[in-house]
Short mmCIF file of N, CA and C in Angstrom, two decimals:
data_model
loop_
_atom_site.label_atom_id
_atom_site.label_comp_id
_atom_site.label_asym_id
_atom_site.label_seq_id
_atom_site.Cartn_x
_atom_site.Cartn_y
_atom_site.Cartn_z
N UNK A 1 -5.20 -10.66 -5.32
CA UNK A 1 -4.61 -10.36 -4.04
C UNK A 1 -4.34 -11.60 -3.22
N UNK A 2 -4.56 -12.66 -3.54
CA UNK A 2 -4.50 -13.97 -3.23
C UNK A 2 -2.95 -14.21 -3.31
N UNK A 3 -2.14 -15.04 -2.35
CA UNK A 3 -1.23 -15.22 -2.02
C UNK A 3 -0.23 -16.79 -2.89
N UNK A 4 0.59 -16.75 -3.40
CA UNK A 4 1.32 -17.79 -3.96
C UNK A 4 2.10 -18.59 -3.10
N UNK A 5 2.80 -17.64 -2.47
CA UNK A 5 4.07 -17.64 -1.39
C UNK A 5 3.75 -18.07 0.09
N UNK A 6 4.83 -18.96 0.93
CA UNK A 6 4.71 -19.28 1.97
C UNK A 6 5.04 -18.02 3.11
N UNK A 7 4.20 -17.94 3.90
CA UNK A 7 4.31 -16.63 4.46
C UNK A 7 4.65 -16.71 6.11
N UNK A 8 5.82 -17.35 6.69
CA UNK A 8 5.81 -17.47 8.29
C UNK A 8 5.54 -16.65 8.75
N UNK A 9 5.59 -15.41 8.71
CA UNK A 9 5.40 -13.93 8.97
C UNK A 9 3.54 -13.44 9.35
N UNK A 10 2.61 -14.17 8.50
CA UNK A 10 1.34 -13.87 8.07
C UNK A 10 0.58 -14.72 8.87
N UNK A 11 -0.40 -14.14 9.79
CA UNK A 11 -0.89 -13.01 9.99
C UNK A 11 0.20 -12.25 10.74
N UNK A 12 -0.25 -11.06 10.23
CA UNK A 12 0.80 -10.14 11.31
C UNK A 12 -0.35 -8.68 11.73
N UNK A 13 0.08 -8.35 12.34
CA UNK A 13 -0.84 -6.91 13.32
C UNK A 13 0.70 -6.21 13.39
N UNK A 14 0.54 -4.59 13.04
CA UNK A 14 1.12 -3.78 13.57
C UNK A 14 0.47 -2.76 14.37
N UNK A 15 1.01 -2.44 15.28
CA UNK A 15 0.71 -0.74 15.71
C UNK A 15 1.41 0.42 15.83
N UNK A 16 1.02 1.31 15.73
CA UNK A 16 1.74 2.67 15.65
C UNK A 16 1.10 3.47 16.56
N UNK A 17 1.27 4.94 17.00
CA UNK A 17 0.88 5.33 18.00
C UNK A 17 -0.84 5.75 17.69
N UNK A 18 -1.52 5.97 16.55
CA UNK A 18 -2.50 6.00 16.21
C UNK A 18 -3.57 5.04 15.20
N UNK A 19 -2.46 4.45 14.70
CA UNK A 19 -2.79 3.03 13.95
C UNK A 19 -2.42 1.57 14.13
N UNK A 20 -3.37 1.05 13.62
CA UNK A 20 -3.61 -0.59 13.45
C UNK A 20 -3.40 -0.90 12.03
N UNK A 21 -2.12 -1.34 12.01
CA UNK A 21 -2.44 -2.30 10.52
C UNK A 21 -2.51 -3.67 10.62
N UNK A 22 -3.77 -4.49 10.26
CA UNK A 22 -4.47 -5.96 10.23
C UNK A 22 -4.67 -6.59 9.12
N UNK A 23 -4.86 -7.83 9.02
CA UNK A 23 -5.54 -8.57 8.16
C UNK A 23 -6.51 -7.61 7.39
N UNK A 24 -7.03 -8.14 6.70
CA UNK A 24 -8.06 -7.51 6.06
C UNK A 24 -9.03 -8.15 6.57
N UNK A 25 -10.34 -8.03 6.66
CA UNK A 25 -11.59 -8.52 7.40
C UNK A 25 -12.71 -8.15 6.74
N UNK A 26 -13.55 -9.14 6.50
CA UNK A 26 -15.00 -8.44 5.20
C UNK A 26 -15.94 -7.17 5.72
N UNK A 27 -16.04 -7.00 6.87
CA UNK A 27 -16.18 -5.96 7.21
C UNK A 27 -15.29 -4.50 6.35
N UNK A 28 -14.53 -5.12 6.08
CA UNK A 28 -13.80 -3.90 5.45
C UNK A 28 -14.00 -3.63 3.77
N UNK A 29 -14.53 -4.62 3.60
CA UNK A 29 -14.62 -4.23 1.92
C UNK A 29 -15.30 -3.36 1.10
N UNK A 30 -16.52 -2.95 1.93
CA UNK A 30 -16.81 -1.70 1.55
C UNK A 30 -16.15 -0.43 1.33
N UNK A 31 -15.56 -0.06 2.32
CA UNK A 31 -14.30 0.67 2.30
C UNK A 31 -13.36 0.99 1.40
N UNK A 32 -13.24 -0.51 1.13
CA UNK A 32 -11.72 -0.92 0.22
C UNK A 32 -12.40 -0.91 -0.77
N UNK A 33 -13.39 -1.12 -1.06
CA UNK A 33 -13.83 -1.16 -2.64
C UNK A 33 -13.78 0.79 -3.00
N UNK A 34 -14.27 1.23 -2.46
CA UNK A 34 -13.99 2.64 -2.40
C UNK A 34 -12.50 3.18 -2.82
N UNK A 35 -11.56 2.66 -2.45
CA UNK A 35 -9.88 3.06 -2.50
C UNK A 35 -10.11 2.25 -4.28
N UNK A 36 -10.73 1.40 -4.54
CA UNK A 36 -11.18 0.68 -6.06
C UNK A 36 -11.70 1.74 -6.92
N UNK A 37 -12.11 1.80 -6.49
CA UNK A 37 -13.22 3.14 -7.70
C UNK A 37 -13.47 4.52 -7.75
N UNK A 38 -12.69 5.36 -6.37
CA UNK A 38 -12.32 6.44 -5.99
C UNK A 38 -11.38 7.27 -7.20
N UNK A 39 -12.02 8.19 -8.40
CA UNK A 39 -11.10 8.65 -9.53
C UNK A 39 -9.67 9.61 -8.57
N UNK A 40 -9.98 10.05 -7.50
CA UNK A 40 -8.74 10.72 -7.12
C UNK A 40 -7.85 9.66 -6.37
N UNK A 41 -8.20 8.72 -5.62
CA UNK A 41 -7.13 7.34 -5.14
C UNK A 41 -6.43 7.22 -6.54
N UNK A 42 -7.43 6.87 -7.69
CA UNK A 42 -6.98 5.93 -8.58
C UNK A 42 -6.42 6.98 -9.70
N UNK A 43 -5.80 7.99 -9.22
CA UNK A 43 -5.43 9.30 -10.37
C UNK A 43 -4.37 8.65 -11.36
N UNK A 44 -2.99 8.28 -10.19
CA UNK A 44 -2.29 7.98 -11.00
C UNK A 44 -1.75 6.07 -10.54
N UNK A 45 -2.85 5.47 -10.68
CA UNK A 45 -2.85 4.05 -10.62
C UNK A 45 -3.73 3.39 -12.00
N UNK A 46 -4.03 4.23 -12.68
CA UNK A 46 -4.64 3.61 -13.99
C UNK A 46 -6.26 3.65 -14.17
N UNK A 47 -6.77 4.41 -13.12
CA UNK A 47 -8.14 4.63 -13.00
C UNK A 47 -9.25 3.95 -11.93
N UNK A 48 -10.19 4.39 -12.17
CA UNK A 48 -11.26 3.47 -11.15
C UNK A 48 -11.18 1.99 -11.84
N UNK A 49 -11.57 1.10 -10.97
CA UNK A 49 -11.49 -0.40 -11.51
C UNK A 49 -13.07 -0.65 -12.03
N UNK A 50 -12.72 -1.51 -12.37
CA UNK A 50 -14.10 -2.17 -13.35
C UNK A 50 -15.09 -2.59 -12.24
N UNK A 51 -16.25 -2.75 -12.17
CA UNK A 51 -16.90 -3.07 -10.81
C UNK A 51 -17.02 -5.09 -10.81
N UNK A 52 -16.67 -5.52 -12.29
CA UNK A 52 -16.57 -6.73 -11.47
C UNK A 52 -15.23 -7.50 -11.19
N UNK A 53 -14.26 -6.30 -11.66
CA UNK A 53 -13.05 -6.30 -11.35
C UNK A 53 -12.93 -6.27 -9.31
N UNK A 54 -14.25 -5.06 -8.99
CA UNK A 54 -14.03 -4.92 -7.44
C UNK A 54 -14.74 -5.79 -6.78
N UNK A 55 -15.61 -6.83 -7.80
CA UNK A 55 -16.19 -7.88 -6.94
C UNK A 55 -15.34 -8.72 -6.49
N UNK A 56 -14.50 -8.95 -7.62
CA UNK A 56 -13.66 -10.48 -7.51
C UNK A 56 -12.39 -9.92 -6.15
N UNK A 57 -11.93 -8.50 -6.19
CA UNK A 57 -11.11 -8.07 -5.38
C UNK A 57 -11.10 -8.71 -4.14
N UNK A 58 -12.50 -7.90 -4.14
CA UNK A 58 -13.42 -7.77 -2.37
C UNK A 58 -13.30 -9.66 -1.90
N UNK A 59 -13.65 -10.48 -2.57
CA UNK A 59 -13.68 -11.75 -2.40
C UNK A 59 -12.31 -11.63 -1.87
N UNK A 60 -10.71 -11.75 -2.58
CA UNK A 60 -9.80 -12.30 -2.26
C UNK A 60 -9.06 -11.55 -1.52
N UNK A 61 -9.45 -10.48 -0.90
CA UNK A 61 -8.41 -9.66 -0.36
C UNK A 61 -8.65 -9.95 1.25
N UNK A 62 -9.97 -10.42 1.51
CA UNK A 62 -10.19 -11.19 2.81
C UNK A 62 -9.20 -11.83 2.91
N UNK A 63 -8.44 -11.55 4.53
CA UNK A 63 -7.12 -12.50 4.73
C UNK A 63 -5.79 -12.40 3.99
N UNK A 64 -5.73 -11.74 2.86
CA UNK A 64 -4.61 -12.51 1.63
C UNK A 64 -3.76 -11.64 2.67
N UNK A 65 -2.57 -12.68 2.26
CA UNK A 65 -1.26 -12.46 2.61
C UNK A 65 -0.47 -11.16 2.00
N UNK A 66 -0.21 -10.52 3.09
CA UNK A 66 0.53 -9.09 2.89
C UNK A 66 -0.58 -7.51 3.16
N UNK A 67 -1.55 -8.08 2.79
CA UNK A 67 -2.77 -7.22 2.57
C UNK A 67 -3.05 -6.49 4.30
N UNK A 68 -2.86 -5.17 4.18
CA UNK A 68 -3.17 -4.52 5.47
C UNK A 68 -4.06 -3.89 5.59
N UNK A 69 -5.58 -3.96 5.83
CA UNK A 69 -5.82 -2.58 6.24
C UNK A 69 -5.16 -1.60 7.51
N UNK A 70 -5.53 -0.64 7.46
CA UNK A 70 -5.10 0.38 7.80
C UNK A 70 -6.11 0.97 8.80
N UNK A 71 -6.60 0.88 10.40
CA UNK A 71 -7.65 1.44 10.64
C UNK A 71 -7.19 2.68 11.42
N UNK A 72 -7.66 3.22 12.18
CA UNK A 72 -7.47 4.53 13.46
C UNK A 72 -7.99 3.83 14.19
N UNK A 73 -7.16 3.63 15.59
CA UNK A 73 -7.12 2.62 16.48
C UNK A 73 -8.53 3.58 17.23
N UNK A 74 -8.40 4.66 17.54
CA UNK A 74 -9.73 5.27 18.61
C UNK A 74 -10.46 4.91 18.04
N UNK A 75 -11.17 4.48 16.84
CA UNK A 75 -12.14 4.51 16.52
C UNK A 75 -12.97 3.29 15.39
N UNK A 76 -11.61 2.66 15.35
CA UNK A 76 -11.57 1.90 14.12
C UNK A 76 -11.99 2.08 12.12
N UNK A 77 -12.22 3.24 12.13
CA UNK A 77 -12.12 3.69 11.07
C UNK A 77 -11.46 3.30 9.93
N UNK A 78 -11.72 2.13 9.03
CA UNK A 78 -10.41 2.11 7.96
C UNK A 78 -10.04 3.56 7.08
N UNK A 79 -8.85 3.20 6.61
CA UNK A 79 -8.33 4.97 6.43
C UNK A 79 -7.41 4.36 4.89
N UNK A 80 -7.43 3.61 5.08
CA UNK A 80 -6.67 2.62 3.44
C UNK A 80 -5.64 1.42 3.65
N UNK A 81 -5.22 1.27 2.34
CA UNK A 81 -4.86 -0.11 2.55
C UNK A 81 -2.84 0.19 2.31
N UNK A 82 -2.16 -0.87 2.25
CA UNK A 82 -1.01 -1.15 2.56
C UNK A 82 -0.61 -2.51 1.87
N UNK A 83 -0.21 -2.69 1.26
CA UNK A 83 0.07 -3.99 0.59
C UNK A 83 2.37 -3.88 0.72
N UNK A 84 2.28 -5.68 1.33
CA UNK A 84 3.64 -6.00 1.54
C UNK A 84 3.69 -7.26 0.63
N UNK A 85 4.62 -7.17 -0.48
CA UNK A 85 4.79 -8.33 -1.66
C UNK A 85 6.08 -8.80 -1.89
N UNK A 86 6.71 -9.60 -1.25
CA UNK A 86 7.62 -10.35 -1.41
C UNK A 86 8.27 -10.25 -2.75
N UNK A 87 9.24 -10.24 -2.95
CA UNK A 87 9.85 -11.03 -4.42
C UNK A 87 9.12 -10.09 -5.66
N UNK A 88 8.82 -8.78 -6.10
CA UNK A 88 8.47 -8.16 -6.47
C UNK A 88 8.60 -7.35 -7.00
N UNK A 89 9.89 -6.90 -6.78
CA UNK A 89 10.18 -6.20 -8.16
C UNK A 89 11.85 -6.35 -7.93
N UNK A 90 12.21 -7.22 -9.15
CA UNK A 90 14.07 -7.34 -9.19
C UNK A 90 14.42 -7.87 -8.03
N UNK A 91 13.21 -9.39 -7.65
CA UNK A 91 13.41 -10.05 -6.49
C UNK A 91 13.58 -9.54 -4.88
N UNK A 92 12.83 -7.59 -4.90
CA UNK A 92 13.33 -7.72 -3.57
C UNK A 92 11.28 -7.12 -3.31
N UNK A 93 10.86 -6.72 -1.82
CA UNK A 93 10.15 -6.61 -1.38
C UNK A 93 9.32 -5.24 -1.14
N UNK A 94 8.34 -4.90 -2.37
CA UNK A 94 7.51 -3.70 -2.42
C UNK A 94 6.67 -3.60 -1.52
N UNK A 95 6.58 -2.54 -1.47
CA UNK A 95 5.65 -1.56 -0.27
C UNK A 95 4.51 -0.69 -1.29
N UNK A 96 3.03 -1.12 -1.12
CA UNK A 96 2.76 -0.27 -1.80
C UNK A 96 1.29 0.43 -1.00
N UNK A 97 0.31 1.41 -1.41
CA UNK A 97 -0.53 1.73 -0.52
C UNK A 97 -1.12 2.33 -0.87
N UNK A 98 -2.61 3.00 -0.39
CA UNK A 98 -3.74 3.77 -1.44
C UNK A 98 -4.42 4.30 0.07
N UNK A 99 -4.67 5.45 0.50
CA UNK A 99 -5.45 5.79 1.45
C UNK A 99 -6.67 6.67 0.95
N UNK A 100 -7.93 6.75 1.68
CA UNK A 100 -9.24 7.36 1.09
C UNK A 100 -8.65 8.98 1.33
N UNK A 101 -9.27 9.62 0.12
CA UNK A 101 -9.21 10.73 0.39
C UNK A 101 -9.43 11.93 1.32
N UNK A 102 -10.30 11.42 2.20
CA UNK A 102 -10.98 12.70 3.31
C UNK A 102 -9.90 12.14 4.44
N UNK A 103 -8.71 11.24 4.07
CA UNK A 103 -7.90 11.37 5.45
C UNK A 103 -6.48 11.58 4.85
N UNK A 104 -6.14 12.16 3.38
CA UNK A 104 -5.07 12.74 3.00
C UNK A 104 -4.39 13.78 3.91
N UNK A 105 -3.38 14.08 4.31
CA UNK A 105 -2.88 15.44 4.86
C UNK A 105 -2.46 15.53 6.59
N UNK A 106 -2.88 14.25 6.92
CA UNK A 106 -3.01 14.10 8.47
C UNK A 106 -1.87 13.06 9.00
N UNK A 107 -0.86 13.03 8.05
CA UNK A 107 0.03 12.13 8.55
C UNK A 107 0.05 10.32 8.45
N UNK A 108 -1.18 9.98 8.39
CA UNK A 108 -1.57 8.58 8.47
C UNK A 108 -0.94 7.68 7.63
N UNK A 109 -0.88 8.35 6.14
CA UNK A 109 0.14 7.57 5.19
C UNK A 109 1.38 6.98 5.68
N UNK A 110 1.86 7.99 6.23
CA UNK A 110 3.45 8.29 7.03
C UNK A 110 3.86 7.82 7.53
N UNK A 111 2.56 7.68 8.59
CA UNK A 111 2.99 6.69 9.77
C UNK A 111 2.71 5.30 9.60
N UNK A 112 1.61 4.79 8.74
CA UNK A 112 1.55 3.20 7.95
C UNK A 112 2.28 2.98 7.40
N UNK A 113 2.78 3.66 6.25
CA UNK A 113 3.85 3.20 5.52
C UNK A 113 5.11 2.89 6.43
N UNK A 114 5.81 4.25 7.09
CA UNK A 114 6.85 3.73 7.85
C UNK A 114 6.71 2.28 8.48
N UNK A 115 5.81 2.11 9.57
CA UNK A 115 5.51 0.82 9.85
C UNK A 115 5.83 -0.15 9.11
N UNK A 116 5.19 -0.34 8.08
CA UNK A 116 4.86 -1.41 7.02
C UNK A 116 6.90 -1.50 5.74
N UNK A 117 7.13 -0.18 5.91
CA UNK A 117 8.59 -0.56 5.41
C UNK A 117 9.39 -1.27 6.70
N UNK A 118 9.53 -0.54 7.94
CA UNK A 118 9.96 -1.41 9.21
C UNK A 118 9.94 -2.86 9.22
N UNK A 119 8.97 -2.92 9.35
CA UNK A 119 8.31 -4.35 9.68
C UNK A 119 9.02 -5.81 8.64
N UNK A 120 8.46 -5.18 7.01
CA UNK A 120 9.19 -5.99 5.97
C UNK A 120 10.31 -5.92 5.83
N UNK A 121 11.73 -4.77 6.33
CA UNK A 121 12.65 -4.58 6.33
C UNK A 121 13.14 -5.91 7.24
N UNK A 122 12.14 -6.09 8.63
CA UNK A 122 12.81 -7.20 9.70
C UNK A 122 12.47 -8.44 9.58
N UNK A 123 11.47 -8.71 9.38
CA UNK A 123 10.31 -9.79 9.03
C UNK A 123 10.24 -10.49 7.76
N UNK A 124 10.36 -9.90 6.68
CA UNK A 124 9.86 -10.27 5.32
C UNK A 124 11.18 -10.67 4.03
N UNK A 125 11.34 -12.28 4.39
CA UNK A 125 12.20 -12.12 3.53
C UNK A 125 11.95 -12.69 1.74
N UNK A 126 12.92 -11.98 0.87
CA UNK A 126 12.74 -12.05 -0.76
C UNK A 126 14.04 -12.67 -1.09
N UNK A 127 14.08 -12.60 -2.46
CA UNK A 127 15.07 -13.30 -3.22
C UNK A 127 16.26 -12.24 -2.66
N UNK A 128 16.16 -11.03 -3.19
CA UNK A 128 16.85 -9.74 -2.79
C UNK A 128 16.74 -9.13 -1.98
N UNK A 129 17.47 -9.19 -0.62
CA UNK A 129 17.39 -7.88 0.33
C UNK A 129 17.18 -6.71 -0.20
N UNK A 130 15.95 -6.08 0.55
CA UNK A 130 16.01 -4.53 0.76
C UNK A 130 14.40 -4.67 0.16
N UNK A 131 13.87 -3.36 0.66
CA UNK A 131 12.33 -2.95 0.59
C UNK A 131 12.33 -1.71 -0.69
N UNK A 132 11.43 -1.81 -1.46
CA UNK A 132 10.84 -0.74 -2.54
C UNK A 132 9.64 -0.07 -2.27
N UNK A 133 9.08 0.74 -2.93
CA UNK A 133 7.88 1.16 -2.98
C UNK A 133 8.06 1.82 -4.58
N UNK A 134 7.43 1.68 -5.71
CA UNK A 134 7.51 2.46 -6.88
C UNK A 134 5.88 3.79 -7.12
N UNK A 135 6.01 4.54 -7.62
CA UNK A 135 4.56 5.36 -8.23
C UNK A 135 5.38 6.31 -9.17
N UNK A 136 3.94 6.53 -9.49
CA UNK A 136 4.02 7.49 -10.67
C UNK A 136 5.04 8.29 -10.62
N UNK A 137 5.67 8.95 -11.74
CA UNK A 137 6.72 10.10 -11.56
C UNK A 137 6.12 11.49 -11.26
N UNK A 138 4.74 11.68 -11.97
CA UNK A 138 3.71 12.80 -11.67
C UNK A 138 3.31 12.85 -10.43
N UNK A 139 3.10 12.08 -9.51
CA UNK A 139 2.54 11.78 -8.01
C UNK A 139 3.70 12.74 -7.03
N UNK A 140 3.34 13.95 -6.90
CA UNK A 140 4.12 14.60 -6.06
C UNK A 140 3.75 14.68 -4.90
N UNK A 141 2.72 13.82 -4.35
CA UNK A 141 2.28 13.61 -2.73
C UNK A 141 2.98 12.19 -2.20
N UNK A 142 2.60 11.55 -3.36
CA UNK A 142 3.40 10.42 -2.96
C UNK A 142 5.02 10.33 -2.66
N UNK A 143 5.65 11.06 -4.37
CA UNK A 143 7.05 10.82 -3.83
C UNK A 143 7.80 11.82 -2.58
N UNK A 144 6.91 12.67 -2.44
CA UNK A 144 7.40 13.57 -0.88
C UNK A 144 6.97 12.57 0.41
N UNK A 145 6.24 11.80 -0.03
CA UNK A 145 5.99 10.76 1.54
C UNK A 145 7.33 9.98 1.42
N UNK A 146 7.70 9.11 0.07
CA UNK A 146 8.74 8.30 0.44
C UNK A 146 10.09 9.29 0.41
N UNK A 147 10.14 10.32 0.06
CA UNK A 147 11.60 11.14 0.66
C UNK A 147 11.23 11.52 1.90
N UNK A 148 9.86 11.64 2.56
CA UNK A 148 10.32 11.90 3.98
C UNK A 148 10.28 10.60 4.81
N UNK A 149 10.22 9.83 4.35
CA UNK A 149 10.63 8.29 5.18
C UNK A 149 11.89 7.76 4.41
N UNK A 150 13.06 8.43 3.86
CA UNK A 150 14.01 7.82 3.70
C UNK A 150 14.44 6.86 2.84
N UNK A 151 13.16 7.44 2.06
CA UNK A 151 13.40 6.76 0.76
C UNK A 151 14.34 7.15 -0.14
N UNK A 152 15.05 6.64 -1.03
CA UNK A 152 16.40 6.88 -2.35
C UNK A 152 15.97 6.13 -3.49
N UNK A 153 15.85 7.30 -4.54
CA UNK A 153 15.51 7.37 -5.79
C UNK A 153 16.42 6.53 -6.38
N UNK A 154 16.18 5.40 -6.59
CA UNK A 154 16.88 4.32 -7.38
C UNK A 154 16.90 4.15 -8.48
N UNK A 155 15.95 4.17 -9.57
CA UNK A 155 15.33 4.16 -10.88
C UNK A 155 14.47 4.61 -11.03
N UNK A 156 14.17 4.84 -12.60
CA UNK A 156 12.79 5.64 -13.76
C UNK A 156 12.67 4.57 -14.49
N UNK A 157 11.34 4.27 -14.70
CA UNK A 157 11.10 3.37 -15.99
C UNK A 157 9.67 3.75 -16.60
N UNK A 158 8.95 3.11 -17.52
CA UNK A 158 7.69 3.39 -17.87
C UNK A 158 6.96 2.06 -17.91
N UNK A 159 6.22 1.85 -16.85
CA UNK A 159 5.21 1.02 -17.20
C UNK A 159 3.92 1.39 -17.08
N UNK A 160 2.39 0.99 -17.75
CA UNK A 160 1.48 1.33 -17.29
C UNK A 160 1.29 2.47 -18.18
N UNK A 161 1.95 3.00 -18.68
CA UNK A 161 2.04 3.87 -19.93
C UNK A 161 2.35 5.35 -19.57
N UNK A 162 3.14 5.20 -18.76
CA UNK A 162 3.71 6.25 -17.32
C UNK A 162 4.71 6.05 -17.50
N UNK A 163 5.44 7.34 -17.21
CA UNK A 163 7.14 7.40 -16.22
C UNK A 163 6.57 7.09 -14.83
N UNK A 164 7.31 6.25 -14.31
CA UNK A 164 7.29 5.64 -12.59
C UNK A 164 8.89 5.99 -11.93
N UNK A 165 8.92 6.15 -10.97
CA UNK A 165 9.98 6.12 -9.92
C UNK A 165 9.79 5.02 -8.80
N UNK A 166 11.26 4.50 -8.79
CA UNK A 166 11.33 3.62 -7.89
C UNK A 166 12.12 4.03 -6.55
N UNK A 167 11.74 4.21 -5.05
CA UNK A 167 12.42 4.54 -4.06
C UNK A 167 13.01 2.81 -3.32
N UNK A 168 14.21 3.29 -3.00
CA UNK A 168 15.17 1.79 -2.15
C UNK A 168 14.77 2.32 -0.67
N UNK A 169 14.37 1.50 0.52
CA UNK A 169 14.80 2.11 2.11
C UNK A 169 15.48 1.34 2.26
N UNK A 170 16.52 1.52 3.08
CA UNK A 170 18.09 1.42 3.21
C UNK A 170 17.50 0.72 5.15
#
């Protein structure tokens, strides 16, 4: 999760009317290690991670560039993460994201993600204009979040040993 790329953009803070998306902060890794090893987060991402796979995580995701948590501003609650990656797939700028399960259904995805496509849409530039987000082709929670934020089904491919879909925001 460690950063290659020069990032003028980084640190960045967003808000939304109920969320904070921040840096990541070690305070948070407990959390985030959870969105790591959680079998329903990780349904269709390739599984729970290895645990010293979530050691080395937890180390680099402090700070790294692009890396959001995601909290509930009343309360500070992290609720999941948000990752913004430059140059990433066919040179343009993925959107990708994992929220804990006991806050599925409440909108929160919706409203981070929108944010977080916004933001890199104005802010974040790649080789290729324009923002992605890809998942599973089976993930029917997911791809109803990016058709209701305006997402367009661009491509199918298989990686990961999956059919995946790729959404463009325009």
């Amino acid at each position: 999760m460690t950063s290659a790329y020069a990032a003028p953009y980084w640190p960045a803070t967003l808000a939304t009317t109920r969320l904070e998306l921040r840096p990541v902060v070690s305070s948070d890794v407990p959390a985030i290690a959870r969105l790591w090893t959680d079998a329903e987060v990780r349904r269709y991402l390739g599984g729970p991670v290895a645990e010293d796979v979530v050691r080395l995580r937890g180390q680099r995701c402090v700070g790294a560039t692009g890396v959001f948590s995601v909290v509930r501003r009343k309360d500070d609650c992290l609720l999941g993460l948000v990752l913004v990656e430059p140059d990433a797939r066919d040179g343009r700028t993925e959107v990708s994201y994992q929220f804990l399960p006991e806050h599925w259904g409440r909108g929160y995805a919706r409203e981070a993600v929108a944010a977080a496509v916004s933001w890199a849409s104005a802010e974040v530039t790649s080789k290729v204009p324009g923002v992605v987000a890809v998942t599973q082709e089976a993930n029917e929670r997911s791809r109803q979040l990016l058709d209701a934020l305006g997402g367009v089904l661009v491509g199918r491919f298989e990686e990961w040993g999956a059919p995946q879909v790729m959404y463009r925001f325009t």
